[in-house]
C-alpha positions as a LaTeX table, in Angstrom:
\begin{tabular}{lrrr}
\hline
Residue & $x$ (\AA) & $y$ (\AA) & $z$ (\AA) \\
\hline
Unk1 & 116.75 & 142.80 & 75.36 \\
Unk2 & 113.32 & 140.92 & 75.03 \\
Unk3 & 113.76 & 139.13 & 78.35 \\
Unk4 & 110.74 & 136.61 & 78.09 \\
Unk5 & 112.24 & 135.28 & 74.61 \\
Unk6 & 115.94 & 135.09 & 75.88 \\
Unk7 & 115.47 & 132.60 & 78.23 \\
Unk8 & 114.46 & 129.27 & 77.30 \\
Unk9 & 113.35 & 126.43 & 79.66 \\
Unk10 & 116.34 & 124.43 & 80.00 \\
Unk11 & 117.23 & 121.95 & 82.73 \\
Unk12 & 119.89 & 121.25 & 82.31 \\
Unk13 & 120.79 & 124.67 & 82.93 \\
Unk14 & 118.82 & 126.60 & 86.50 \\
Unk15 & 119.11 & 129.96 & 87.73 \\
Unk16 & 118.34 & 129.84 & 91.22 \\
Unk17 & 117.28 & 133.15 & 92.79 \\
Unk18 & 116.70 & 132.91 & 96.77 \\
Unk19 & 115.19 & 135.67 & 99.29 \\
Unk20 & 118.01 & 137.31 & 100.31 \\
Unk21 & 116.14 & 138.86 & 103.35 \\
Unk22 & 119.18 & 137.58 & 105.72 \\
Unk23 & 117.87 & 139.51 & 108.74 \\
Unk24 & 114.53 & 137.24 & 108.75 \\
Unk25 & 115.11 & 133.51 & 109.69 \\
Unk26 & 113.27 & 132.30 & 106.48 \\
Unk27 & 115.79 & 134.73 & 104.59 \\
Unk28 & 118.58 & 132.05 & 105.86 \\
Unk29 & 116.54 & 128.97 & 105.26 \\
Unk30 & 116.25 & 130.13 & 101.38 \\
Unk31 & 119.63 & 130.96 & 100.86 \\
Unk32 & 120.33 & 127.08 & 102.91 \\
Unk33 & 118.23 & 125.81 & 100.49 \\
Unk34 & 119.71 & 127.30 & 97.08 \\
Unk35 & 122.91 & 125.94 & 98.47 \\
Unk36 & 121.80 & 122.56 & 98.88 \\
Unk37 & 120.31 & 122.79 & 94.86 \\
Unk38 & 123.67 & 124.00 & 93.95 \\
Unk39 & 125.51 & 120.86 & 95.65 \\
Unk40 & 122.73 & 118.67 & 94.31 \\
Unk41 & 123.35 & 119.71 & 90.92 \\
Unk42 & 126.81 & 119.59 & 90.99 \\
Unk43 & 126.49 & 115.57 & 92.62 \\
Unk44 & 124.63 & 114.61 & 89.30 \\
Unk45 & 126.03 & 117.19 & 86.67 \\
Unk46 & 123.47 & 119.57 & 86.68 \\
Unk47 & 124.63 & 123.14 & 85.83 \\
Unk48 & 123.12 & 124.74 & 88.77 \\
Unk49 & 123.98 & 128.20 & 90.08 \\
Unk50 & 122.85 & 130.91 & 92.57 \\
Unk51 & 122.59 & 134.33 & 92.17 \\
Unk52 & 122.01 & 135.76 & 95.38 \\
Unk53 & 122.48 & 139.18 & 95.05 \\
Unk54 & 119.63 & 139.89 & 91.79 \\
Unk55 & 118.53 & 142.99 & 93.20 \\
Unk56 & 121.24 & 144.84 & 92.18 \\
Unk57 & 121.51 & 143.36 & 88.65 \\
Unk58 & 120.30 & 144.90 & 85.93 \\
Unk59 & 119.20 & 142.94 & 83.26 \\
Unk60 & 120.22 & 145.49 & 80.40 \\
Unk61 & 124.10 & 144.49 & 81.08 \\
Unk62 & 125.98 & 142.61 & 78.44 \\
Unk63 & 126.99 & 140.12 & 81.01 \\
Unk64 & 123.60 & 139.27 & 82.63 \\
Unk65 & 122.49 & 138.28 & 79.34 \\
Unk66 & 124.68 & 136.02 & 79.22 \\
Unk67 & 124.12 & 134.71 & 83.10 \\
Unk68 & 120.20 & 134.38 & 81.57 \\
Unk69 & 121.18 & 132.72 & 78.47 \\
Unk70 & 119.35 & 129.58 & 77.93 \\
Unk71 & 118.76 & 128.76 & 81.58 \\
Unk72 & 115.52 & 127.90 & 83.47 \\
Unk73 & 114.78 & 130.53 & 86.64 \\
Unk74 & 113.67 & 128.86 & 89.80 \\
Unk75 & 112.90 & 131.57 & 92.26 \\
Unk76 & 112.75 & 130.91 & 96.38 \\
Unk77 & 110.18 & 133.19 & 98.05 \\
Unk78 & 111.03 & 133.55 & 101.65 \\
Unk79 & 107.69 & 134.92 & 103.26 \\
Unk80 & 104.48 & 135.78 & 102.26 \\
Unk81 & 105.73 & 138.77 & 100.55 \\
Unk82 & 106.95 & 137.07 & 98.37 \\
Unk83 & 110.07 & 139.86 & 97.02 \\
Unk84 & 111.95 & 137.93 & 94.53 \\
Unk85 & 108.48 & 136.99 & 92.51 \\
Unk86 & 107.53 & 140.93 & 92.79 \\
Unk87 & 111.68 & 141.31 & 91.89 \\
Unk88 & 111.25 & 139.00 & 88.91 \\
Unk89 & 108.21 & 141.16 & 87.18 \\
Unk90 & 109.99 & 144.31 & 87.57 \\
Unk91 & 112.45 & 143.50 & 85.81 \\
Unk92 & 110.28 & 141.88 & 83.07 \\
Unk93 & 111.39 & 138.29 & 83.87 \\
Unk94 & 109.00 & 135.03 & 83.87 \\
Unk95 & 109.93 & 132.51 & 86.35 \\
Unk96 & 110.03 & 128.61 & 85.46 \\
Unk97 & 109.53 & 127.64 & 88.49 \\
Unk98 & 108.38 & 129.28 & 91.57 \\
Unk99 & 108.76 & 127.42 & 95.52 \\
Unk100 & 107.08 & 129.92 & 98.37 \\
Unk101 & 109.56 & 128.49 & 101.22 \\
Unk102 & 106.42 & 128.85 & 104.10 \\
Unk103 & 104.89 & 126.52 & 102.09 \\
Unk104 & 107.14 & 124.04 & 101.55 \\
Unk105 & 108.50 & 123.45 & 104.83 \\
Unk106 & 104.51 & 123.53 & 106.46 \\
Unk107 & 104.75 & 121.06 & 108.89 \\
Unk108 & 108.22 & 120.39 & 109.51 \\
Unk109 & 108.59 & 121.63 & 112.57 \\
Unk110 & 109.88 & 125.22 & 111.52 \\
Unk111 & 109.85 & 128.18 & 114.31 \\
Unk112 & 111.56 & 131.03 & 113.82 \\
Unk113 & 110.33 & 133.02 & 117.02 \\
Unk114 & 113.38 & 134.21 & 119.50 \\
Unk115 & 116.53 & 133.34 & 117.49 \\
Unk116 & 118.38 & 135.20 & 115.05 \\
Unk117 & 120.37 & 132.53 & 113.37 \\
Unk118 & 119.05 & 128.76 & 112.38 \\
Unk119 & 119.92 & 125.22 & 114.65 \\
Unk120 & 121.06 & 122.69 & 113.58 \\
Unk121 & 117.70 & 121.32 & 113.36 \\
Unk122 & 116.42 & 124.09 & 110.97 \\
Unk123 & 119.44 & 123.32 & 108.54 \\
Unk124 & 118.20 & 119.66 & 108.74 \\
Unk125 & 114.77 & 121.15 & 107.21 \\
Unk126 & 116.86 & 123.13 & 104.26 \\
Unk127 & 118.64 & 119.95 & 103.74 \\
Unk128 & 115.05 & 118.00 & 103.34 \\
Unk129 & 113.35 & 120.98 & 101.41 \\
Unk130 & 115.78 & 121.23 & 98.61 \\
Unk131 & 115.52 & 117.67 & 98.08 \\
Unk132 & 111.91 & 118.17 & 97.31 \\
Unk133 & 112.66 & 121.16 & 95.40 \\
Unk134 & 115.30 & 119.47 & 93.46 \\
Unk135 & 113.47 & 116.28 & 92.72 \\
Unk136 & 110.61 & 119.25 & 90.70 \\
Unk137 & 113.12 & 120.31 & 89.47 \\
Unk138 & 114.82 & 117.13 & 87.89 \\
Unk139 & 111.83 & 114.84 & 88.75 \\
Unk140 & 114.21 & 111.84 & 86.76 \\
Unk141 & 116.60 & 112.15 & 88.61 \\
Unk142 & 116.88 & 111.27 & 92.71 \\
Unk143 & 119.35 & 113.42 & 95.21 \\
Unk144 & 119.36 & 109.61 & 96.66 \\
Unk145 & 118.58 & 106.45 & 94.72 \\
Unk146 & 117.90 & 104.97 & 98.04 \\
Unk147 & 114.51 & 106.86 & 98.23 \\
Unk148 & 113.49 & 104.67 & 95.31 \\
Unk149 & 113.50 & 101.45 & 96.46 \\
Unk150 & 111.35 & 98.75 & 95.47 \\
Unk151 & 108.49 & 98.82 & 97.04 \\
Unk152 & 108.03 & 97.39 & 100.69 \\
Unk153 & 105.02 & 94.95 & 101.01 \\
Unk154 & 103.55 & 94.82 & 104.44 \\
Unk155 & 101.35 & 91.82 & 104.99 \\
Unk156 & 99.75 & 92.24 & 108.84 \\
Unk157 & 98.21 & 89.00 & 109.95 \\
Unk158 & 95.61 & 90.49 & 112.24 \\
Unk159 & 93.56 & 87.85 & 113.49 \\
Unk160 & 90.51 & 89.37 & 115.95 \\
Unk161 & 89.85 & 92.74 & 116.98 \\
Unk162 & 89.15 & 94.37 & 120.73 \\
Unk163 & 87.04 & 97.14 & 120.27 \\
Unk164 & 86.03 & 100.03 & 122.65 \\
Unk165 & 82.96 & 102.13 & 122.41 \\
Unk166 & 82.37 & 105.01 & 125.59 \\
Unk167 & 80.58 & 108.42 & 125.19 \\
Unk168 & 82.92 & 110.43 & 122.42 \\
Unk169 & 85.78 & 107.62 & 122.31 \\
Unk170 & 85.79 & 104.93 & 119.85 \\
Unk171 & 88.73 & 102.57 & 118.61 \\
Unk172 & 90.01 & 98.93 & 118.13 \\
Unk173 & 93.38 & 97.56 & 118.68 \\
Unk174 & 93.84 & 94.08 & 116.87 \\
Unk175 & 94.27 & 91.08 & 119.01 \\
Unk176 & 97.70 & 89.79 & 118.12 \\
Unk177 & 99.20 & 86.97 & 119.96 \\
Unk178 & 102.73 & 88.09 & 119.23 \\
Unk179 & 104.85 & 89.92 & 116.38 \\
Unk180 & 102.05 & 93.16 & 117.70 \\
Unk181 & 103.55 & 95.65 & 119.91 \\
Unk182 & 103.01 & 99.57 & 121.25 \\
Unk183 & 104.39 & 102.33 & 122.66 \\
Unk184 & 103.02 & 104.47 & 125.77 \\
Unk185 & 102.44 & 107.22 & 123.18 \\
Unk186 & 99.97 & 105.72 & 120.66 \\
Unk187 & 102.47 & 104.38 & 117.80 \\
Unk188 & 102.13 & 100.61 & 117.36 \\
Unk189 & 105.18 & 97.94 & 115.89 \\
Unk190 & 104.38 & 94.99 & 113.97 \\
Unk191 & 107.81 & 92.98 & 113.37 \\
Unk192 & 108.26 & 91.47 & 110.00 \\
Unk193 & 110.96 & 89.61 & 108.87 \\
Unk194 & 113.36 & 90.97 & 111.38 \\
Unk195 & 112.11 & 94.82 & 111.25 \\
Unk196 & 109.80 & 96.81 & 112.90 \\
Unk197 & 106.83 & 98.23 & 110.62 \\
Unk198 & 105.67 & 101.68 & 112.67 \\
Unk199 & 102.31 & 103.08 & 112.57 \\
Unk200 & 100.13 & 104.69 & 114.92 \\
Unk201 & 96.93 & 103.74 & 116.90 \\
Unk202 & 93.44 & 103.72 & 116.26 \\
Unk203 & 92.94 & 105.76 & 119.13 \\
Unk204 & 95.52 & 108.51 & 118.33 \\
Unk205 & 94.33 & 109.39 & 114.47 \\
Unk206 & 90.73 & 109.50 & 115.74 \\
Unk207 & 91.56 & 112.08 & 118.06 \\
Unk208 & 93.75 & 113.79 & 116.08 \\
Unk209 & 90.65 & 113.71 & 113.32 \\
Unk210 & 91.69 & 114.37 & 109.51 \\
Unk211 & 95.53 & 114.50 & 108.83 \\
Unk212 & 96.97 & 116.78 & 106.46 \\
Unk213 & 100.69 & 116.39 & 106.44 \\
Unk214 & 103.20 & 113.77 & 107.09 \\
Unk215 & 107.06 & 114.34 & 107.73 \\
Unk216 & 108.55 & 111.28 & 107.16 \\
Unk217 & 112.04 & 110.30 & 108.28 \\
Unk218 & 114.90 & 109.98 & 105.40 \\
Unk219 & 115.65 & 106.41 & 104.46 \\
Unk220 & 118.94 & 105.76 & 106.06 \\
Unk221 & 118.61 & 107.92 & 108.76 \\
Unk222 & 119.21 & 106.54 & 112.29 \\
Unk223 & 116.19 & 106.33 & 114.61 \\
Unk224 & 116.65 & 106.77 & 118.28 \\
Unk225 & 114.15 & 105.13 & 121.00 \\
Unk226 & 111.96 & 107.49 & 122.54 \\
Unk227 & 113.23 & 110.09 & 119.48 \\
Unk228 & 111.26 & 112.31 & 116.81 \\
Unk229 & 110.63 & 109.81 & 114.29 \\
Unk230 & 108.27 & 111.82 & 112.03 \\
Unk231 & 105.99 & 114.82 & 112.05 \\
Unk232 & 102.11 & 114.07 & 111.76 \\
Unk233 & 99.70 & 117.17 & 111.05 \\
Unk234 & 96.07 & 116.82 & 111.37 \\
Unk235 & 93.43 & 119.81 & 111.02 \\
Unk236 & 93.47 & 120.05 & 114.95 \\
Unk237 & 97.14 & 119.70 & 115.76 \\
Unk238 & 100.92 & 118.35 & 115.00 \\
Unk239 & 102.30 & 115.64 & 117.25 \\
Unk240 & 106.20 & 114.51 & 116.55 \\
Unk241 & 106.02 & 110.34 & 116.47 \\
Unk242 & 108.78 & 109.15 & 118.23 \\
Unk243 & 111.13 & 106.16 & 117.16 \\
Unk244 & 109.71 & 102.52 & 119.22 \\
Unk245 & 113.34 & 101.75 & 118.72 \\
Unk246 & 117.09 & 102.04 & 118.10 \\
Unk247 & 118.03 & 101.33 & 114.56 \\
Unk248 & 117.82 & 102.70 & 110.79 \\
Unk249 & 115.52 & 103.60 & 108.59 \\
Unk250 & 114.97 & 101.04 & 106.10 \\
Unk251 & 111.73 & 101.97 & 104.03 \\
Unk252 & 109.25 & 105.21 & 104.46 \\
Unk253 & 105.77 & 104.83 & 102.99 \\
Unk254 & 105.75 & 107.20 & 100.16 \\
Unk255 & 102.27 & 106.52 & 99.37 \\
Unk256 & 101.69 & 109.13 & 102.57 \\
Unk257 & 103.05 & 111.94 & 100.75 \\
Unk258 & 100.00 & 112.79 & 98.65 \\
Unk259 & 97.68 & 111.03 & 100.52 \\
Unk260 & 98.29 & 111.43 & 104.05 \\
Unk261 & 94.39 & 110.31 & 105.02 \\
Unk262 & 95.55 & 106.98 & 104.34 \\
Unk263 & 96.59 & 106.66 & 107.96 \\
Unk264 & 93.03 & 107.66 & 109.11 \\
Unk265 & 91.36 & 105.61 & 106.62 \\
Unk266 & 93.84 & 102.34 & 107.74 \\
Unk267 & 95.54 & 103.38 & 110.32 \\
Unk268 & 96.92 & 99.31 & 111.20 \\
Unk269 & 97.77 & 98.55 & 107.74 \\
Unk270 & 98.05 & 100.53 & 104.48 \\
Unk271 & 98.92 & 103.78 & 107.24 \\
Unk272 & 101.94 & 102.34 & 107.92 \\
Unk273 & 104.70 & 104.94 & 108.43 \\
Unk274 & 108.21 & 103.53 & 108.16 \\
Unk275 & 110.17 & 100.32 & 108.84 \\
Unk276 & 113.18 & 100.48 & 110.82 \\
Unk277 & 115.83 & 97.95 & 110.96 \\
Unk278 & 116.19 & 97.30 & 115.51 \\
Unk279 & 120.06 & 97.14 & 116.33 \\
Unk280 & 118.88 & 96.91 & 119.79 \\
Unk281 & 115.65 & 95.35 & 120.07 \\
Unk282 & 115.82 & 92.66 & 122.57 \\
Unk283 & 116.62 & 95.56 & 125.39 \\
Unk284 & 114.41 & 98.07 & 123.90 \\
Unk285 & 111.26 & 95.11 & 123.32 \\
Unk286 & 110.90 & 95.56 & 127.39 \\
Unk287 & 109.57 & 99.10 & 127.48 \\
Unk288 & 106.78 & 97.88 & 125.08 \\
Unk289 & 102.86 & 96.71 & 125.42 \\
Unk290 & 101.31 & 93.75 & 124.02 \\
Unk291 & 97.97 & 94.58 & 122.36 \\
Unk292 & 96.33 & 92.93 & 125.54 \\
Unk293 & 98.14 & 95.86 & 127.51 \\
Unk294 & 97.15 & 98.29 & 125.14 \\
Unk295 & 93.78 & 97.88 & 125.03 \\
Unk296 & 93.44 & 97.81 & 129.08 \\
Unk297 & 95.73 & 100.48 & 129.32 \\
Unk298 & 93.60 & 103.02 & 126.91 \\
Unk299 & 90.40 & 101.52 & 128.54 \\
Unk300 & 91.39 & 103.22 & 131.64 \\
Unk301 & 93.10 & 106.02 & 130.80 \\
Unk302 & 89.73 & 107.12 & 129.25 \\
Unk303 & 87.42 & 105.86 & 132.22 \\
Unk304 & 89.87 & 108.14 & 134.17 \\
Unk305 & 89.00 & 111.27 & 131.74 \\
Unk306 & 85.11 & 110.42 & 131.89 \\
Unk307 & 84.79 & 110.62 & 135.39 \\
\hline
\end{tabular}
């Protein structure tokens, strides 16, 4: 069988080959994630299948030939070992496509120290993974044609500024009469037309210096006050952003994907993270800060640390 000419990059038709390393907990997370590309495919009528147990096949057989036939390989590597790749040569087989699983779920929030089997939370992360996988994969075609939306224009009308300047801290907070708002933890809301625009503060990108990674929440999604709304990573640390409000997910930025500096480059406009549509935002408005706030409240909370 000449292996490398037999098989033909075809995407209509993928071959997905996970770790199958079930005792380590990104073992599971592969095999999650082939699962999801196989239910992805079959939502948009994509011949997608999984072969799980390719160890044991050999690719001499009459019927594997015809399991290869005309079908693009996608392999998952589960750790930094990266078995199925090594699997793959050894067998004289050249991927199409190749997704190291460490890699692709970097900042999500991943940790698979003390447990055996993955939350609920982890499965969330499969779920989000594949879609990133899959959209590679079929990069026409969207798992959700809500993630395509027409583009959301947000048009701040900051007026002044209030700067502060003391020892290593530096940062300004515009000086909005209304429509401005933030949060005790550094994320401000600017309301427009009805929904609340989330970002974070001056103050908070500066000291988390030069961001790397951004998790941003699924359009559609419901937010929860007080709640993980996204995942930021800098070079110096990851903080979870949590939801101003109550409400759903109405637009993400997607410009943040591949440029994630963004927010530290314009942190109060272009930086903008999501826009969420309040379903309780008269009760939940209370536990905000008016820029005015803000400002004095920062002011001292870093006089505090100086002294």
């Amino acid at each position: 069988m000449q292996n490398e000419l037999d098989i033909t990059h075809n995407q209509e038709n993928i071959l997905i080959i996970p770790c199958s390393g079930i005792e380590r907990l990104t073992g599971q997370l592969s095999t999650s994630i082939a699962l999801e590309l196989v239910q992805m495919g079959r939502e948009h009528s994509k011949n997608v299948i999984i072969e799980p147990s390719f160890a044991q096949i050999s690719v001499e057989e009459e019927n594997v030939q015809d399991l290869l036939k005309n079908k693009s390989i996608c392999i998952l590597n589960g750790c930094g070992k990266k078995c199925v790749s090594k699997l793959c040569e050894t067998k004289e087989l050249r991927p199409d496509f190749v997704f190291n699983i460490p890699q692709s779920i970097k900042g999500k929030g991943f940790s698979p120290k003390g447990k055996t089997s993955l939350t609920d939370d982890e499965l969330n992360i499969a779920t989000e993974t594949a879609k990133e996988i899959y959209l590679k994969l079929y990069p026409q075609v969207s798992p959700k044609k809500e993630i395509f939306d027409e583009k959301f224009q947000f048009l701040p009308n900051y007026e002044q500024w209030q700067k502060y300047l003391q020892a290593k801290f530096e940062f300004k907070v515009p000086n909005n009469k209304s429509g401005l708002y933030f949060t005790w933890n550094d994320a401000w809301v600017y309301m427009q037309d009805g929904k609340a625009v989330v970002g974070i503060s001056d103050y908070l990108q500066q000291n988390m210096s030069d961001i790397v990674i951004i998790d941003l929440p699924e359009i559609g999604s419901k937010a929860e006050q007080l709640e993980s709304l996204a995942s930021i990573e800098s070079t110096k640390t990851v903080i979870d952003l949590l939801s101003p409000f109550t409400g759903k997910v109405v637009q993400v930025n997607k410009a943040l994907i591949e440029e994630p500096d963004i927010i530290n480059r314009e942190p109060y406009t272009n930086g903008w993270i999501c826009v969420i549509e309040p379903s309780t935002f008269d009760t939940e408005l209370e536990d905000l800060m008016t820029p005015l706030d803000y400002f004095a409240h920062m002011k001292e909370k870093i006089e505090d640390e100086i002294k």
